[in-house]
Coordinates of C-alpha atoms and ligand atoms in Angstrom, one line a residue:
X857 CA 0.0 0.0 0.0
X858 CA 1.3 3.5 -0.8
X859 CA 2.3 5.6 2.2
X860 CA -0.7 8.3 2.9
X861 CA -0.8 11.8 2.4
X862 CA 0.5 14.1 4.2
X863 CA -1.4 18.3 3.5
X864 CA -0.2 20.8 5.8
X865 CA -2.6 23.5 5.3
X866 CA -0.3 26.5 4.5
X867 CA -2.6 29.0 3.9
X868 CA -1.6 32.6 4.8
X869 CA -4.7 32.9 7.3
X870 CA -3.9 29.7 8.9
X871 CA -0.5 30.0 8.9
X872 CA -1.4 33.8 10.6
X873 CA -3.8 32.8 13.2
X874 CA -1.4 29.5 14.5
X875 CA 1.2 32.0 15.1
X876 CA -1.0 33.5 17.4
X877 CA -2.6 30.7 18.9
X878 CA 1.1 29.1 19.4
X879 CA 1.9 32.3 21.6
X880 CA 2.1 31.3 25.5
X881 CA 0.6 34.3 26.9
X882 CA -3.0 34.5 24.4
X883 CA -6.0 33.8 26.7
X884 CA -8.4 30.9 26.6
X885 CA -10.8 33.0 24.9
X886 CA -8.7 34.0 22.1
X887 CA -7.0 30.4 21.9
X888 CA -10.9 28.8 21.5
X889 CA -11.6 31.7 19.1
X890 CA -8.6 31.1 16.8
X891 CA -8.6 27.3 16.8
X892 CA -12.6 27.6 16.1
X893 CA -11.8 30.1 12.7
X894 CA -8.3 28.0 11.8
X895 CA -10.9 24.5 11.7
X896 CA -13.6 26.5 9.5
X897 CA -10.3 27.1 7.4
X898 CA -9.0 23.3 7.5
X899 CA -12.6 22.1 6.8
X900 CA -12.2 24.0 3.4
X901 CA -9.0 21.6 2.6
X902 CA -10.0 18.4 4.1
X903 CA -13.6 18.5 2.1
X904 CA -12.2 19.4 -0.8
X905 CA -12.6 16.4 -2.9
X906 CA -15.9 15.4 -0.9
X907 CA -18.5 13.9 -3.5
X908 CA -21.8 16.0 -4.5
X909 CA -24.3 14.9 -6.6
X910 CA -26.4 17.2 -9.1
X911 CA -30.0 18.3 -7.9
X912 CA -32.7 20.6 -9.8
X913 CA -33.6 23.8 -8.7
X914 CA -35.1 27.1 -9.7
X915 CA -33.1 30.4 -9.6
X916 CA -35.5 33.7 -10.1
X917 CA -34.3 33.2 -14.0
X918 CA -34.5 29.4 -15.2
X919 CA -34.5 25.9 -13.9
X920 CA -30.9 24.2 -13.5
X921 CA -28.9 21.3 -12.4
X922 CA -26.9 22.6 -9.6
X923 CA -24.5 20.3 -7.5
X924 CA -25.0 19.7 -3.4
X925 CA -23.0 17.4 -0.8
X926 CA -24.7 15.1 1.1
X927 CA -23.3 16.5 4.8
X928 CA -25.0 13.8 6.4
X929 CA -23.2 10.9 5.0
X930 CA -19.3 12.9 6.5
X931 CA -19.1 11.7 10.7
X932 CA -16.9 14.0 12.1
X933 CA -15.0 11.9 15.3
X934 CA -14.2 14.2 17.6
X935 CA -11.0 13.0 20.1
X936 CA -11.6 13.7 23.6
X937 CA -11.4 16.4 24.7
X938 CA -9.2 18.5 23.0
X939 CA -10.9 17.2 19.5
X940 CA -14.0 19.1 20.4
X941 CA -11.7 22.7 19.6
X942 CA -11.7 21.6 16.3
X943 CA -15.4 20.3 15.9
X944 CA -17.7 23.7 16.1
X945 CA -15.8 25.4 13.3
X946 CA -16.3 22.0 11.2
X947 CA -20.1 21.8 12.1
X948 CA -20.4 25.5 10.8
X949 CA -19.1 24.7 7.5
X950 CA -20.7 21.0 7.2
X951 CA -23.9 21.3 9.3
X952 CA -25.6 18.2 8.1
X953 CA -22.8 15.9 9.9
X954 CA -23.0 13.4 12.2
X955 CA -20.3 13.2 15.4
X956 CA -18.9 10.2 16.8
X957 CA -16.5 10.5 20.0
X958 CA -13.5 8.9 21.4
X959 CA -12.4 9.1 24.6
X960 CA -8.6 8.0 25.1
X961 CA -6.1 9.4 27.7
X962 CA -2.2 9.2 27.8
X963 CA -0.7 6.7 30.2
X964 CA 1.3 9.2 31.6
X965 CA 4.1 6.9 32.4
X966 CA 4.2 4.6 29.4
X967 CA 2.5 7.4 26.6
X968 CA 0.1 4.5 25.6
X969 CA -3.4 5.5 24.9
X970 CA -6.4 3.8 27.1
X971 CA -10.1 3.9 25.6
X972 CA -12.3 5.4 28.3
X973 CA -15.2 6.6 25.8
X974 CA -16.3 5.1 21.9
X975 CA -19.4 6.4 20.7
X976 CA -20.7 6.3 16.7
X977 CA -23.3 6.8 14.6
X978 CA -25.1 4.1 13.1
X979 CA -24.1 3.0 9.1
X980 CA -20.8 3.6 9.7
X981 CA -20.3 2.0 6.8
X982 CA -22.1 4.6 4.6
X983 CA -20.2 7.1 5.7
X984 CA -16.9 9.3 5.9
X985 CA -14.9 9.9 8.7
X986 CA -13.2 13.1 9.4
X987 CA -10.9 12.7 12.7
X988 CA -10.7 15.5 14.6
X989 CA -7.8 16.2 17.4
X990 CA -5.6 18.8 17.5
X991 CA -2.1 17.8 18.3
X992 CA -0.4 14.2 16.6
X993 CA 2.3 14.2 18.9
X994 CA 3.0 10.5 19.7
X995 CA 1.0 9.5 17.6
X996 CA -0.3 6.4 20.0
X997 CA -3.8 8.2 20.7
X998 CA -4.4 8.7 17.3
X999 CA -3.4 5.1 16.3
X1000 CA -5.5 4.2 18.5
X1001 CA -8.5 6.1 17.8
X1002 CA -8.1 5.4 14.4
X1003 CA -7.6 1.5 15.0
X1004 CA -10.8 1.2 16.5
X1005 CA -12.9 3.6 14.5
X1006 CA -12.1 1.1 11.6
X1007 CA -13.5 -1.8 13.2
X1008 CA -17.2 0.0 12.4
X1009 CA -16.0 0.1 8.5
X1010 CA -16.5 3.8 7.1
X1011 CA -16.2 4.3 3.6
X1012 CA -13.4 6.4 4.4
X1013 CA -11.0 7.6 7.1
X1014 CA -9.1 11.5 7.4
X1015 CA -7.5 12.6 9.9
X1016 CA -7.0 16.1 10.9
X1017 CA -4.5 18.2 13.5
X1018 CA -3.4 21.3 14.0
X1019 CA 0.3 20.5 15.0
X1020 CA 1.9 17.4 13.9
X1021 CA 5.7 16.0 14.9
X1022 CA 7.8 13.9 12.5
X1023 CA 7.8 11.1 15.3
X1024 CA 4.1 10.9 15.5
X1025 CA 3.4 11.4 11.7
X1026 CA 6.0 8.3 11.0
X1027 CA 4.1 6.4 13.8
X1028 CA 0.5 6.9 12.8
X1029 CA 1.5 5.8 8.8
X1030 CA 3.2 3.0 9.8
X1031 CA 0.2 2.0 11.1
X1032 CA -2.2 3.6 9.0
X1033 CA -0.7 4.0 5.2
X1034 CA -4.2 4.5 4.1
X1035 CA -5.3 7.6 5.8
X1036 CA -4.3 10.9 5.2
X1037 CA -3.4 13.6 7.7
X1038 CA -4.4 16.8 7.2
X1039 CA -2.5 19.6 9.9
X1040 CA -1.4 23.1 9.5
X1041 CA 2.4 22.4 11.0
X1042 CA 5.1 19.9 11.5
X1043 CA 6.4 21.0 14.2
X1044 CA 10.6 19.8 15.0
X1045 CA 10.4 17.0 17.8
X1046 CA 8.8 15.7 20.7
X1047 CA 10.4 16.3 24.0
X1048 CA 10.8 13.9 26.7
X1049 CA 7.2 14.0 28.1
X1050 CA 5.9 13.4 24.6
X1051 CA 4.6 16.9 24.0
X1052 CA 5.4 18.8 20.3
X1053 CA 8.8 20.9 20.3
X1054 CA 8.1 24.3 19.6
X1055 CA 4.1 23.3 19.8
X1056 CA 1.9 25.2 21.7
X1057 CA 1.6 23.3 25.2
X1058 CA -1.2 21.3 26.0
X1059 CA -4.2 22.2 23.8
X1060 CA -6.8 20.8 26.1
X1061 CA -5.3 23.2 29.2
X1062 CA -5.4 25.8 26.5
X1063 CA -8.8 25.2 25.3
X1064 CA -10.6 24.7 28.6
X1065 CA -8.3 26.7 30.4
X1066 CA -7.6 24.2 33.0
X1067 CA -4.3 25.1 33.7
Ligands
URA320 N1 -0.9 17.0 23.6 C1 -0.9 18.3 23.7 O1 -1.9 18.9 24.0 N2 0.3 19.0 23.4 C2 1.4 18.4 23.0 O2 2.4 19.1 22.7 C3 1.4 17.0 22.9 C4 0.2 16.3 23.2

């Protein structure tokens, strides 16, 4: 199987708005605000190729054939917790979607991820996946999470991040050659306690402002 896909989103306005989400002292109101417009700008990329199908309609001039996507056939799967930054600024751009969840946390000692949470819609098998969760930084959560999202068969399976290390990206394909990764940055390295190297700390704490 040939290795999958690696986009990094570099559009000026994403590129712009990481740089200030990345910053250590932005508040959690601004940090929510700019990873809720950067995932209305990733939707853009990762739907890109989605499939529409024509339907007729009436304009105030003439009839016509005008194409439409069928929103409810895309699942977006929403990592908890720090997924759910990503998820409102996709549900504003694909309303009609379905959300799954999956709940995995970090071992914090070995970095292995443990399923706490799992959670789809039905006819998975109809349907599209879009995985949501911001930093693929080991890359063990997101193995995981993908590993067991395939066991309910979508059609198809895309990952997206907003920060993404070499180690984790190499990780995740080796396990998962078939699904591409959609992230605005690859970051340099992981440090020791597995977090991405220059990153932007932990995106959850950021989010929620639990820290
Ligand atoms: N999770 C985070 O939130 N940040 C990192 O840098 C790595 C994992």
């Amino acid at each position: 199987m040939t290795a999958a896909a690696v986009h990094v989103v570099d559009h000026p306005l994403v590129q712009h708005k990481l740089t200030l989400l990345r910053q250590k002292d932005r508040s959690t109101n601004s940090f929510r605000r700019l990873l809720h417009e950067i995932s209305m700008l990733m939707a853009y990329e990762v739907t890109r190729d989605m499939p529409t199908h024509p339907i007729e309609i009436e304009t105030p001039l003439a009839r016509m054939t005008s194409p439409v996507i069928d929103g409810k056939k895309t699942v977006f799967v929403s990592v908890m917790r720090a997924g759910a930054g990503l998820l409102d600024g996709m549900l504003d751009v694909v309303p009609g979607a379905r959300v799954g969840h999956v709940g995995l946390y970090r071992d914090p000692k070995t970095l292995v991820a443990v399923e706490y949470y799992f959670k789809m819609p039905h006819d998975m098998q109809e349907r599209d996946a879009i995985v949501l969760d911001p930093m693929l930084a080991t890359g063990n959560s997101a193995v995981a999470a993908v590993e067991r999202l395939k066991e309910t068969g979508p059609r198809s399976i895309r990952y997206v991040c907003l920060l993404a290390a070499p180690e984790g990206l190499a990780n995740f394909h080796a396990h998962h050659p078939d699904v591409p990764v959609f992230t605005a940055a690859v970051d340099e390295r992981l440090d020791a306690h597995g977090y991405i190297v220059p990153g932007l700390g932990d995106a959850g704490d950021r989010l929620f402002g639990t820290k």
